[in-house]
């Protein structure tokens, strides 16, 4: 169940990043509300996942997978550049997450 909690936390953390970009420095109240509510939900589900994961490992996986999702959605939704350097960075992050998981920490 901890993986499901972590997945939900990742989805809402990605939502935080997209909504924060739309909030225009918290001047757009609708997007500001989405940012704050999504952040609270992401934190709640992360805290549930961390009941099983080691804190450092769970947090590292959460931020890494969220970061990858944000970069990929930025490319798909907003036409942001996805060159070989970014793809290589994503590959390094994935390798790190796999390495953490193979260490038997969760």
mmCIF file of C-alpha atoms in Angstrom:
data_model
loop_
_atom_site.group_PDB
_atom_site.id
_atom_site.type_symbol
_atom_site.label_atom_id
_atom_site.label_comp_id
_atom_site.label_asym_id
_atom_site.label_seq_id
_atom_site.Cartn_x
_atom_site.Cartn_y
_atom_site.Cartn_z
ATOM 1 C CA UNK A 1 0.000 0.000 0.000
ATOM 2 C CA UNK A 2 2.953 2.341 0.616
ATOM 3 C CA UNK A 3 3.705 2.423 -3.116
ATOM 4 C CA UNK A 4 0.134 3.538 -3.821
ATOM 5 C CA UNK A 5 0.460 6.303 -1.221
ATOM 6 C CA UNK A 6 3.728 7.370 -2.785
ATOM 7 C CA UNK A 7 2.200 7.373 -6.288
ATOM 8 C CA UNK A 8 -0.675 9.574 -5.120
ATOM 9 C CA UNK A 9 1.837 11.911 -3.444
ATOM 10 C CA UNK A 10 3.792 12.120 -6.715
ATOM 11 C CA UNK A 11 0.682 12.998 -8.754
ATOM 12 C CA UNK A 12 -0.230 15.797 -6.368
ATOM 13 C CA UNK A 13 3.348 17.078 -6.200
ATOM 14 C CA UNK A 14 3.383 17.348 -9.997
ATOM 15 C CA UNK A 15 0.073 19.201 -9.726
ATOM 16 C CA UNK A 16 1.705 21.601 -7.235
ATOM 17 C CA UNK A 17 4.446 22.471 -9.712
ATOM 18 C CA UNK A 18 2.084 23.045 -12.626
ATOM 19 C CA UNK A 19 -0.391 25.023 -10.520
ATOM 20 C CA UNK A 20 2.354 27.143 -8.948
ATOM 21 C CA UNK A 21 3.517 28.104 -12.416
ATOM 22 C CA UNK A 22 -0.024 29.177 -13.268
ATOM 23 C CA UNK A 23 -0.547 31.007 -9.957
ATOM 24 C CA UNK A 24 1.546 33.932 -11.248
ATOM 25 C CA UNK A 25 3.319 34.606 -7.968
ATOM 26 C CA UNK A 26 0.153 33.770 -6.042
ATOM 27 C CA UNK A 27 -1.785 36.576 -7.709
ATOM 28 C CA UNK A 28 -4.197 34.174 -9.434
ATOM 29 C CA UNK A 29 -6.373 32.978 -6.568
ATOM 30 C CA UNK A 30 -7.766 29.868 -8.289
ATOM 31 C CA UNK A 31 -4.337 28.496 -9.148
ATOM 32 C CA UNK A 32 -3.024 29.545 -5.753
ATOM 33 C CA UNK A 33 -5.766 27.474 -4.107
ATOM 34 C CA UNK A 34 -4.955 24.489 -6.347
ATOM 35 C CA UNK A 35 -1.269 24.841 -5.408
ATOM 36 C CA UNK A 36 -1.930 24.920 -1.677
ATOM 37 C CA UNK A 37 -4.531 22.139 -1.611
ATOM 38 C CA UNK A 38 -2.424 19.897 -3.854
ATOM 39 C CA UNK A 39 0.605 20.524 -1.665
ATOM 40 C CA UNK A 40 -1.321 19.529 1.434
ATOM 41 C CA UNK A 41 -2.621 16.343 -0.212
ATOM 42 C CA UNK A 42 0.849 15.457 -1.527
ATOM 43 C CA UNK A 43 2.352 15.935 1.916
ATOM 44 C CA UNK A 44 -0.367 13.869 3.569
ATOM 45 C CA UNK A 45 0.113 10.902 1.238
ATOM 46 C CA UNK A 46 3.892 11.185 1.485
ATOM 47 C CA UNK A 47 3.569 10.988 5.266
ATOM 48 C CA UNK A 48 1.520 7.797 4.903
ATOM 49 C CA UNK A 49 4.140 6.291 2.580
ATOM 50 C CA UNK A 50 6.886 7.218 5.043
ATOM 51 C CA UNK A 51 5.317 4.969 7.641
ATOM 52 C CA UNK A 52 6.906 2.119 5.636
ATOM 53 C CA UNK A 53 9.752 3.724 3.690
ATOM 54 C CA UNK A 54 12.865 5.045 5.352
ATOM 55 C CA UNK A 55 12.390 8.822 5.405
ATOM 56 C CA UNK A 56 15.443 9.624 3.278
ATOM 57 C CA UNK A 57 14.683 6.958 0.696
ATOM 58 C CA UNK A 58 10.958 7.736 0.490
ATOM 59 C CA UNK A 59 11.572 11.450 0.159
ATOM 60 C CA UNK A 60 14.284 10.899 -2.452
ATOM 61 C CA UNK A 61 11.992 8.690 -4.523
ATOM 62 C CA UNK A 62 9.104 11.161 -4.171
ATOM 63 C CA UNK A 63 11.102 14.188 -5.274
ATOM 64 C CA UNK A 64 12.898 12.306 -8.047
ATOM 65 C CA UNK A 65 9.820 10.790 -9.663
ATOM 66 C CA UNK A 66 7.924 14.075 -9.253
ATOM 67 C CA UNK A 67 10.778 15.954 -10.899
ATOM 68 C CA UNK A 68 10.820 13.571 -13.843
ATOM 69 C CA UNK A 69 7.056 13.929 -14.219
ATOM 70 C CA UNK A 70 7.307 17.716 -14.145
ATOM 71 C CA UNK A 71 10.016 17.781 -16.815
ATOM 72 C CA UNK A 72 8.089 15.382 -19.060
ATOM 73 C CA UNK A 73 4.784 17.221 -18.637
ATOM 74 C CA UNK A 74 6.548 20.520 -19.268
ATOM 75 C CA UNK A 75 7.727 19.149 -22.598
ATOM 76 C CA UNK A 76 4.328 17.689 -23.537
ATOM 77 C CA UNK A 77 1.999 20.408 -22.262
ATOM 78 C CA UNK A 78 4.093 23.559 -22.528
ATOM 79 C CA UNK A 79 6.496 22.784 -25.377
ATOM 80 C CA UNK A 80 9.547 23.012 -23.138
ATOM 81 C CA UNK A 81 12.764 21.687 -24.602
ATOM 82 C CA UNK A 82 13.663 18.052 -23.930
ATOM 83 C CA UNK A 83 17.193 17.625 -25.288
ATOM 84 C CA UNK A 84 19.669 14.804 -24.757
ATOM 85 C CA UNK A 85 21.083 16.439 -21.600
ATOM 86 C CA UNK A 86 17.696 16.427 -19.900
ATOM 87 C CA UNK A 87 17.036 12.879 -21.042
ATOM 88 C CA UNK A 88 20.438 11.852 -19.675
ATOM 89 C CA UNK A 89 19.588 13.567 -16.379
ATOM 90 C CA UNK A 90 16.305 11.668 -16.202
ATOM 91 C CA UNK A 91 18.176 8.414 -16.839
ATOM 92 C CA UNK A 92 20.580 9.183 -13.978
ATOM 93 C CA UNK A 93 17.656 9.915 -11.652
ATOM 94 C CA UNK A 94 15.936 6.668 -12.612
ATOM 95 C CA UNK A 95 19.180 4.765 -12.011
ATOM 96 C CA UNK A 96 19.448 6.370 -8.583
ATOM 97 C CA UNK A 97 15.866 5.449 -7.648
ATOM 98 C CA UNK A 98 16.402 1.876 -8.813
ATOM 99 C CA UNK A 99 19.617 1.755 -6.805
ATOM 100 C CA UNK A 100 17.801 2.956 -3.690
ATOM 101 C CA UNK A 101 15.107 0.340 -4.158
ATOM 102 C CA UNK A 102 17.637 -2.442 -4.741
ATOM 103 C CA UNK A 103 19.341 -1.468 -1.485
ATOM 104 C CA UNK A 104 16.339 -3.017 0.267
ATOM 105 C CA UNK A 105 15.354 0.185 2.007
ATOM 106 C CA UNK A 106 11.610 -0.213 1.415
#
